[in-house]
Coordinates of C-alpha atoms and ligand atoms in Angstrom, one line a residue:
M1142 CA -32.8 153.5 18.4
D1143 CA -33.9 150.1 20.2
V1144 CA -37.5 151.1 20.2
Y1145 CA -37.6 152.4 16.7
D1146 CA -35.9 149.0 15.4
S1147 CA -38.3 147.1 17.7
K1148 CA -41.0 149.0 15.9
D1149 CA -42.4 150.7 18.9
Y1150 CA -43.1 153.9 17.1
R1151 CA -44.8 155.7 19.8
Y1152 CA -41.8 155.5 22.1
A1153 CA -39.5 156.0 19.2
R1154 CA -41.1 159.3 18.7
D1155 CA -40.7 160.2 22.4
W1156 CA -37.1 159.5 22.4
M1157 CA -36.8 161.4 19.1
K1158 CA -38.6 164.5 20.5
E1159 CA -36.4 164.4 23.6
T1160 CA -33.2 164.4 21.2
L1161 CA -34.5 167.3 19.5
R1162 CA -35.2 169.2 22.8
L1163 CA -31.5 168.5 23.9
L1164 CA -30.1 169.7 20.8
D1165 CA -32.0 172.6 20.9
E1166 CA -30.8 173.3 24.5
E1167 CA -27.1 172.5 23.6
G1168 CA -26.9 174.1 20.5
H1169 CA -25.2 171.4 18.6
S1170 CA -23.8 167.9 18.7
S1171 CA -20.9 166.1 17.1
T1172 CA -22.7 162.7 17.3
V1173 CA -26.1 163.4 16.4
D1174 CA -27.1 164.4 12.9
L1175 CA -30.4 166.6 12.9
S1176 CA -31.5 165.4 9.5
D1177 CA -31.2 161.9 10.6
V1178 CA -33.5 162.7 13.7
Y1179 CA -36.1 164.4 11.5
D1180 CA -36.1 161.5 9.1
H1181 CA -36.6 158.7 12.1
L1182 CA -39.2 161.1 13.5
S1183 CA -40.9 161.5 10.2
F1184 CA -41.1 157.8 9.6
A1185 CA -42.4 157.1 13.3
E1186 CA -45.2 159.5 12.8
Y1187 CA -46.2 158.0 9.2
K1188 CA -46.5 154.5 11.0
L1189 CA -48.5 156.1 13.8
G1190 CA -50.8 157.5 10.9
N1191 CA -50.1 161.1 11.6
L1192 CA -49.2 162.2 8.1
K1193 CA -49.6 165.9 8.5
R1194 CA -46.6 165.5 11.2
A1195 CA -44.8 163.1 8.9
A1196 CA -44.8 165.8 6.2
H1197 CA -43.8 168.5 8.6
Y1198 CA -40.8 166.7 9.6
T1199 CA -39.9 165.6 6.3
R1200 CA -40.1 169.3 5.3
L1201 CA -37.6 170.3 8.0
M1202 CA -35.2 167.5 6.6
L1203 CA -35.3 169.3 3.3
Q1204 CA -34.5 172.5 4.9
N1205 CA -31.2 171.1 5.9
D1206 CA -30.7 169.4 2.6
P1207 CA -33.0 170.6 0.0
T1208 CA -31.6 167.9 -2.7
H1209 CA -32.5 165.1 -0.5
A1210 CA -34.2 163.0 -3.3
R1211 CA -36.0 160.5 -0.8
A1212 CA -37.2 163.6 1.4
Q1213 CA -38.6 165.2 -1.9
R1214 CA -40.5 162.0 -2.7
N1215 CA -41.9 161.5 0.7
V1216 CA -43.3 164.7 0.9
A1217 CA -45.0 164.4 -2.3
Y1218 CA -46.2 160.9 -1.3
F1219 CA -47.4 162.4 2.1
E1220 CA -49.3 165.4 0.6
E1221 CA -50.9 163.2 -2.3
L1222 CA -52.3 160.8 0.5
I1223 CA -53.6 163.8 2.5
R1224 CA -55.2 165.1 -0.7
T1225 CA -56.8 162.1 -1.8
E1226 CA -57.8 160.7 1.6
P1227 CA -58.5 163.8 3.4
E1228 CA -61.3 162.2 5.6
K1229 CA -58.5 159.7 6.9
Y1230 CA -55.9 162.3 7.6
I1231 CA -57.1 165.8 7.8
N1232 CA -58.1 166.3 11.5
Q1233 CA -56.5 163.3 12.9
D1234 CA -53.2 164.8 13.8
D1235 CA -55.0 167.2 16.0
E1236 CA -57.5 164.7 17.6
R1237 CA -54.9 161.8 18.1
G1238 CA -52.8 163.8 20.6
E1239 CA -49.9 162.3 21.9
E1240 CA -49.3 159.7 24.9
G1241 CA -49.9 161.2 28.3
E1242 CA -51.2 164.5 26.8
G1243 CA -54.6 165.5 28.7
E1244 CA -55.7 161.8 29.4
T1245 CA -59.5 161.9 30.7
A1246 CA -61.9 159.7 31.5
E1247 CA -63.2 159.5 27.8
S1248 CA -59.8 159.2 26.5
R1249 CA -59.3 156.3 28.7
E1250 CA -62.5 154.5 27.5
S1251 CA -61.2 154.2 24.1
M1252 CA -57.7 153.2 24.8
T1253 CA -56.6 149.7 24.1
Q1254 CA -55.8 147.0 26.7
Y1255 CA -52.1 147.7 26.3
E1256 CA -52.4 151.4 26.6
R1257 CA -54.6 151.2 29.7
Y1258 CA -51.9 149.0 31.3
Q1259 CA -49.2 151.6 30.4
S1260 CA -51.5 154.5 31.6
L1261 CA -52.2 152.9 35.0
C1262 CA -48.7 152.1 35.5
R1263 CA -47.9 156.0 35.1
G1264 CA -50.3 156.8 37.8
P1265 CA -53.5 155.7 39.5
W1266 CA -56.7 156.5 38.1
P1267 CA -59.6 157.9 40.4
L1268 CA -61.9 155.2 41.7
P1269 CA -65.4 155.3 40.6
K1270 CA -67.7 157.5 42.7
E1271 CA -69.6 154.8 44.1
Y1272 CA -66.5 153.6 46.0
D1273 CA -66.5 157.0 48.3
S1274 CA -68.3 155.3 51.3
E1275 CA -67.7 151.9 50.3
L1276 CA -64.1 150.8 50.7
T1277 CA -63.9 149.1 54.3
C1278 CA -61.2 147.8 56.5
F1279 CA -61.5 145.3 59.4
Y1280 CA -59.8 142.8 61.5
Y1281 CA -60.2 139.4 60.4
D1282 CA -60.0 136.0 62.6
N1283 CA -61.7 133.7 59.9
H1284 CA -64.5 132.5 62.2
R1285 CA -62.3 132.3 65.2
T1286 CA -59.5 130.5 63.8
P1287 CA -57.2 130.3 66.8
S1288 CA -54.4 131.8 65.2
L1289 CA -56.0 134.6 64.2
V1290 CA -57.9 135.3 67.4
I1291 CA -54.5 135.7 69.0
R1292 CA -53.3 137.8 65.9
P1293 CA -56.2 139.0 63.9
V1294 CA -55.4 139.8 60.0
K1295 CA -55.8 143.4 59.0
V1296 CA -57.6 143.6 55.8
E1297 CA -58.5 146.3 53.5
V1298 CA -60.9 145.9 50.7
V1299 CA -59.4 148.1 48.0
F1300 CA -61.3 147.4 45.1
H1301 CA -65.0 145.8 44.5
K1302 CA -65.2 144.0 41.0
P1303 CA -63.4 142.2 41.1
R1304 CA -62.8 142.1 44.8
I1305 CA -59.3 142.8 45.9
F1306 CA -58.0 142.5 49.8
M1307 CA -55.1 143.8 51.0
L1308 CA -53.7 142.0 54.0
R1309 CA -51.4 144.4 55.9
G1310 CA -48.3 143.4 57.6
I1311 CA -48.9 139.9 57.1
L1312 CA -45.3 139.2 56.9
S1313 CA -42.7 139.9 59.3
E1314 CA -39.3 141.4 58.4
R1315 CA -37.8 138.3 59.6
E1316 CA -39.8 136.1 57.2
M1317 CA -39.4 138.3 54.2
D1318 CA -35.7 137.9 54.8
R1319 CA -35.7 134.4 55.2
L1320 CA -37.7 134.0 51.8
K1321 CA -35.2 136.1 49.6
E1322 CA -32.4 134.4 51.5
L1323 CA -33.9 130.9 50.6
A1324 CA -34.6 132.1 47.0
G1325 CA -31.2 133.8 46.3
P1326 CA -29.5 130.6 45.1
I1327 CA -32.3 129.2 42.8
L1328 CA -33.4 132.4 41.2
K1329 CA -33.6 132.0 37.4
R1330 CA -34.8 134.1 34.5
A1331 CA -38.3 133.4 34.4
T1332 CA -39.4 131.7 31.0
A1333 CA -42.7 131.2 29.2
K1334 CA -43.7 128.6 26.6
N1335 CA -42.9 129.7 23.1
A1336 CA -46.0 128.9 21.2
D1337 CA -43.9 128.0 17.9
S1338 CA -41.0 126.0 19.4
G1339 CA -43.0 124.6 22.4
K1340 CA -39.9 125.4 24.3
D1341 CA -39.4 127.2 27.5
E1342 CA -37.6 130.5 26.8
P1343 CA -37.2 134.0 28.3
A1344 CA -40.1 136.1 27.4
H1345 CA -40.0 140.0 26.6
Y1346 CA -43.5 140.1 28.3
R1347 CA -42.0 138.9 31.7
I1348 CA -38.8 139.9 32.7
S1349 CA -38.0 138.9 36.3
K1350 CA -36.2 136.2 38.2
S1351 CA -38.1 133.6 40.2
G1352 CA -37.7 130.5 42.0
W1353 CA -40.0 127.9 43.8
L1354 CA -39.6 127.5 47.5
S1355 CA -40.1 123.9 49.1
S1356 CA -40.3 123.6 52.7
K1357 CA -37.9 120.7 52.6
H1358 CA -35.0 123.1 51.8
D1359 CA -36.1 125.2 54.9
P1360 CA -35.5 123.2 58.1
L1361 CA -36.4 126.3 60.3
G1362 CA -40.0 126.0 59.0
Y1363 CA -40.6 129.6 57.7
V1364 CA -42.2 128.2 54.5
D1365 CA -44.7 125.9 56.3
R1366 CA -45.4 128.7 58.7
I1367 CA -46.4 130.9 55.9
D1368 CA -48.5 128.2 54.2
R1369 CA -50.4 127.6 57.4
R1370 CA -50.9 131.5 57.8
I1371 CA -52.3 131.5 54.3
E1372 CA -54.6 128.5 55.2
D1373 CA -56.0 129.9 58.2
F1374 CA -57.0 133.4 56.7
T1375 CA -58.4 131.9 53.2
G1376 CA -59.9 128.7 54.9
L1377 CA -58.6 127.0 51.8
T1378 CA -56.4 123.9 51.8
M1379 CA -52.5 124.2 50.7
S1380 CA -52.3 120.7 49.9
T1381 CA -53.1 121.3 46.3
A1382 CA -51.7 124.6 46.2
E1383 CA -48.2 125.5 44.5
Q1384 CA -45.2 126.1 46.0
L1385 CA -44.5 129.6 47.0
Q1386 CA -42.6 131.4 44.1
V1387 CA -40.5 134.2 45.1
V1388 CA -39.9 136.8 42.1
N1389 CA -37.3 139.5 41.9
Y1390 CA -37.6 142.3 39.3
G1391 CA -34.7 144.7 38.6
I1392 CA -35.1 148.0 36.9
G1393 CA -37.1 147.8 33.9
G1394 CA -38.3 144.4 35.2
H1395 CA -42.1 143.8 34.5
Y1396 CA -44.9 141.3 33.8
E1397 CA -47.3 142.3 31.1
P1398 CA -51.1 141.9 31.4
H1399 CA -52.2 138.0 31.9
Y1400 CA -54.6 135.8 33.9
D1401 CA -53.1 133.6 36.6
F1402 CA -55.8 131.0 36.0
G1403 CA -55.5 128.9 33.0
T1404 CA -57.6 130.0 30.1
D1405 CA -57.1 126.8 27.8
E1406 CA -58.1 123.2 28.4
A1407 CA -54.2 122.3 28.3
S1408 CA -53.3 124.5 31.4
F1409 CA -54.8 123.6 34.7
T1410 CA -58.1 123.1 33.7
D1411 CA -57.9 119.5 33.6
G1412 CA -55.5 118.4 36.0
K1413 CA -56.8 116.9 39.3
D1414 CA -55.7 119.9 41.2
R1415 CA -57.8 121.9 38.4
N1416 CA -57.4 125.6 38.0
R1417 CA -55.8 128.4 40.3
I1418 CA -58.9 129.6 42.1
A1419 CA -57.1 132.3 44.2
T1420 CA -53.9 134.0 44.2
V1421 CA -52.0 135.4 47.1
L1422 CA -49.2 138.1 46.1
F1423 CA -46.9 139.0 49.0
Y1424 CA -44.8 142.1 48.6
L1425 CA -41.4 141.6 50.1
S1426 CA -40.1 145.0 49.3
D1427 CA -41.4 148.6 48.6
V1428 CA -40.4 149.8 45.3
E1429 CA -39.0 153.3 44.9
L1430 CA -40.7 154.3 41.5
G1431 CA -42.9 151.9 39.5
G1432 CA -43.4 148.3 39.9
A1433 CA -47.2 148.7 40.8
T1434 CA -49.6 145.8 40.4
V1435 CA -52.5 146.9 37.9
F1436 CA -55.5 145.6 36.8
P1437 CA -56.1 147.2 33.2
I1438 CA -59.6 146.3 32.7
V1439 CA -61.1 147.6 35.8
G1440 CA -58.4 150.4 36.5
A1441 CA -57.2 149.1 39.8
R1442 CA -53.8 149.7 41.0
I1443 CA -51.8 148.5 44.2
Q1444 CA -48.5 150.2 44.9
P1445 CA -46.1 147.5 46.7
F1446 CA -45.7 148.1 50.6
K1447 CA -43.3 145.8 52.1
G1448 CA -45.0 143.1 54.3
D1449 CA -48.4 143.5 52.6
A1450 CA -50.2 140.7 50.5
A1451 CA -52.9 141.3 48.0
F1452 CA -55.6 138.5 47.7
W1453 CA -58.1 137.8 44.7
W1454 CA -60.2 134.9 43.5
N1455 CA -59.3 134.1 40.0
L1456 CA -62.3 131.9 39.4
K1457 CA -66.1 132.6 40.1
K1458 CA -68.0 130.6 42.4
S1459 CA -69.1 128.4 39.2
G1460 CA -65.5 127.8 38.6
E1461 CA -65.5 130.0 35.4
G1462 CA -62.6 132.4 35.2
D1463 CA -63.3 135.9 36.1
M1464 CA -62.3 137.9 33.1
L1465 CA -62.0 140.9 35.3
T1466 CA -58.9 139.8 37.2
R1467 CA -56.4 140.7 34.2
H1468 CA -53.3 142.1 35.8
A1469 CA -49.7 143.1 35.3
G1470 CA -46.8 143.9 37.2
C1471 CA -45.7 147.5 36.1
P1472 CA -41.8 148.0 34.9
V1473 CA -39.8 149.0 38.0
L1474 CA -38.3 152.3 37.3
V1475 CA -36.1 152.9 40.5
G1476 CA -35.2 150.2 43.1
T1477 CA -35.6 146.6 42.9
K1478 CA -38.9 144.7 43.7
W1479 CA -39.4 141.4 45.4
V1480 CA -42.8 139.7 45.3
C1481 CA -44.0 136.1 46.3
N1482 CA -46.9 134.3 44.7
K1483 CA -49.1 131.7 46.2
W1484 CA -51.5 130.0 43.7
I1485 CA -54.1 128.1 45.4
H1486 CA -56.2 125.5 43.1
E1487 CA -59.8 124.2 43.3
G1488 CA -58.8 120.8 44.2
G1489 CA -59.8 120.0 47.8
Q1490 CA -61.5 123.1 48.1
E1491 CA -65.2 121.5 47.6
F1492 CA -66.2 121.6 51.2
R1493 CA -64.3 124.8 52.0
R1494 CA -65.8 127.2 49.4
R1495 CA -69.0 126.0 48.1
C1496 CA -69.8 126.3 44.3
G1497 CA -72.4 128.9 43.0
L1498 CA -75.6 127.8 41.8
T1499 CA -75.6 129.9 38.6
P1500 CA -72.8 130.4 36.0
N1501 CA -72.1 134.0 36.8
E1502 CA -72.5 134.0 40.5
E1503 CA -69.6 135.9 41.9
S1504 CA -70.0 137.8 45.0
Y1505 CA -68.4 136.8 48.3
G1506 CA -69.6 139.5 50.5
H1507 CA -67.1 141.5 52.5
S1508 CA -64.9 138.9 53.7
L1509 CA -62.3 136.8 52.2
Ligands
AKG2333 O1 -45.4 141.5 40.3 C1 -46.6 141.6 40.3 O2 -46.9 142.8 40.7 C2 -47.6 140.8 39.6 C3 -46.7 139.5 39.4 C4 -47.9 138.5 38.7 O3 -49.0 138.9 38.5 C5 -47.4 137.2 38.6 O4 -46.4 136.8 39.1 O5 -48.2 136.3 38.3
FE2_2334 FE1 -50.0 137.2 38.0

């Protein structure tokens, strides 16, 4: 009922159909009224534009109660619509299909952004054919940076456009335990600015708890050490970066598609440290089921693996936001998910990462 009340008719339909299946299996129910299920199912189908199905379920309602006046009126109404606007409704029910039924490359093309996000969360999409021979992995010491000569970073290129790097085993168990321990007392329900009220409020599109770690509260120096490691493998200064942000998602926790960089003048783009040039996303836990990080525009998907980090550039060399980096944290279905963000800013990188000479220049070769 929750999804129905929140007008999420696609899911409402799925739940109602599951109810019908269980009723059928169990034969009866003392708490669920069959007619009520048909009634809601019919309205959900109507809202989804499937008039033939809406009419079908309303007729089933009438089988239970032939005198139901509203059901009689609705059947007449649906039939009238199908008759007067056949081109809009006649074949639609068969073509439209239902969520999850026979997803193909073509049907993916026509999905909305949000549907692509949901579909990617359910399972990986095949990588484009041209990736077959092109994904690489290497040990990386970033031009013989001393700490990395001793212990090079294991890098895997998992996507090309945008380039997404996985840094395997970049954090130790002890470091991850420490980050979670430091975050424990400061975790708060994540908020976002409400466009209407201007206040920071919990938002339905971001369900998690998070907290910012300051090295001041870490006398043992773990936070500084991790910052230094990021500086070593990216070659970027951390002096303008944000603090480490630890995030914990419970069951159902998620973060819907977004950009890490600021897309309007008000956020990041004008301050002295300017925009978020790159993201390092550490995975501090595995997730039993769900919880992948997905990039719905390009179809990339990263399953969290404890100790790894994902790295990507949010901005092109021109400083323009890379619109392909839109990404999301999928709902956690079983288990909990811990991640830690490091957002690196443009300020101070002028001599570390040169600008491009044309607005769209964006390729960085195979290294970070
Ligand atoms: O949890 C994830 O996988 C993604 C998190 C994220 O994108 C963010 O916190 O900005
Ligand atoms: Fe993000």
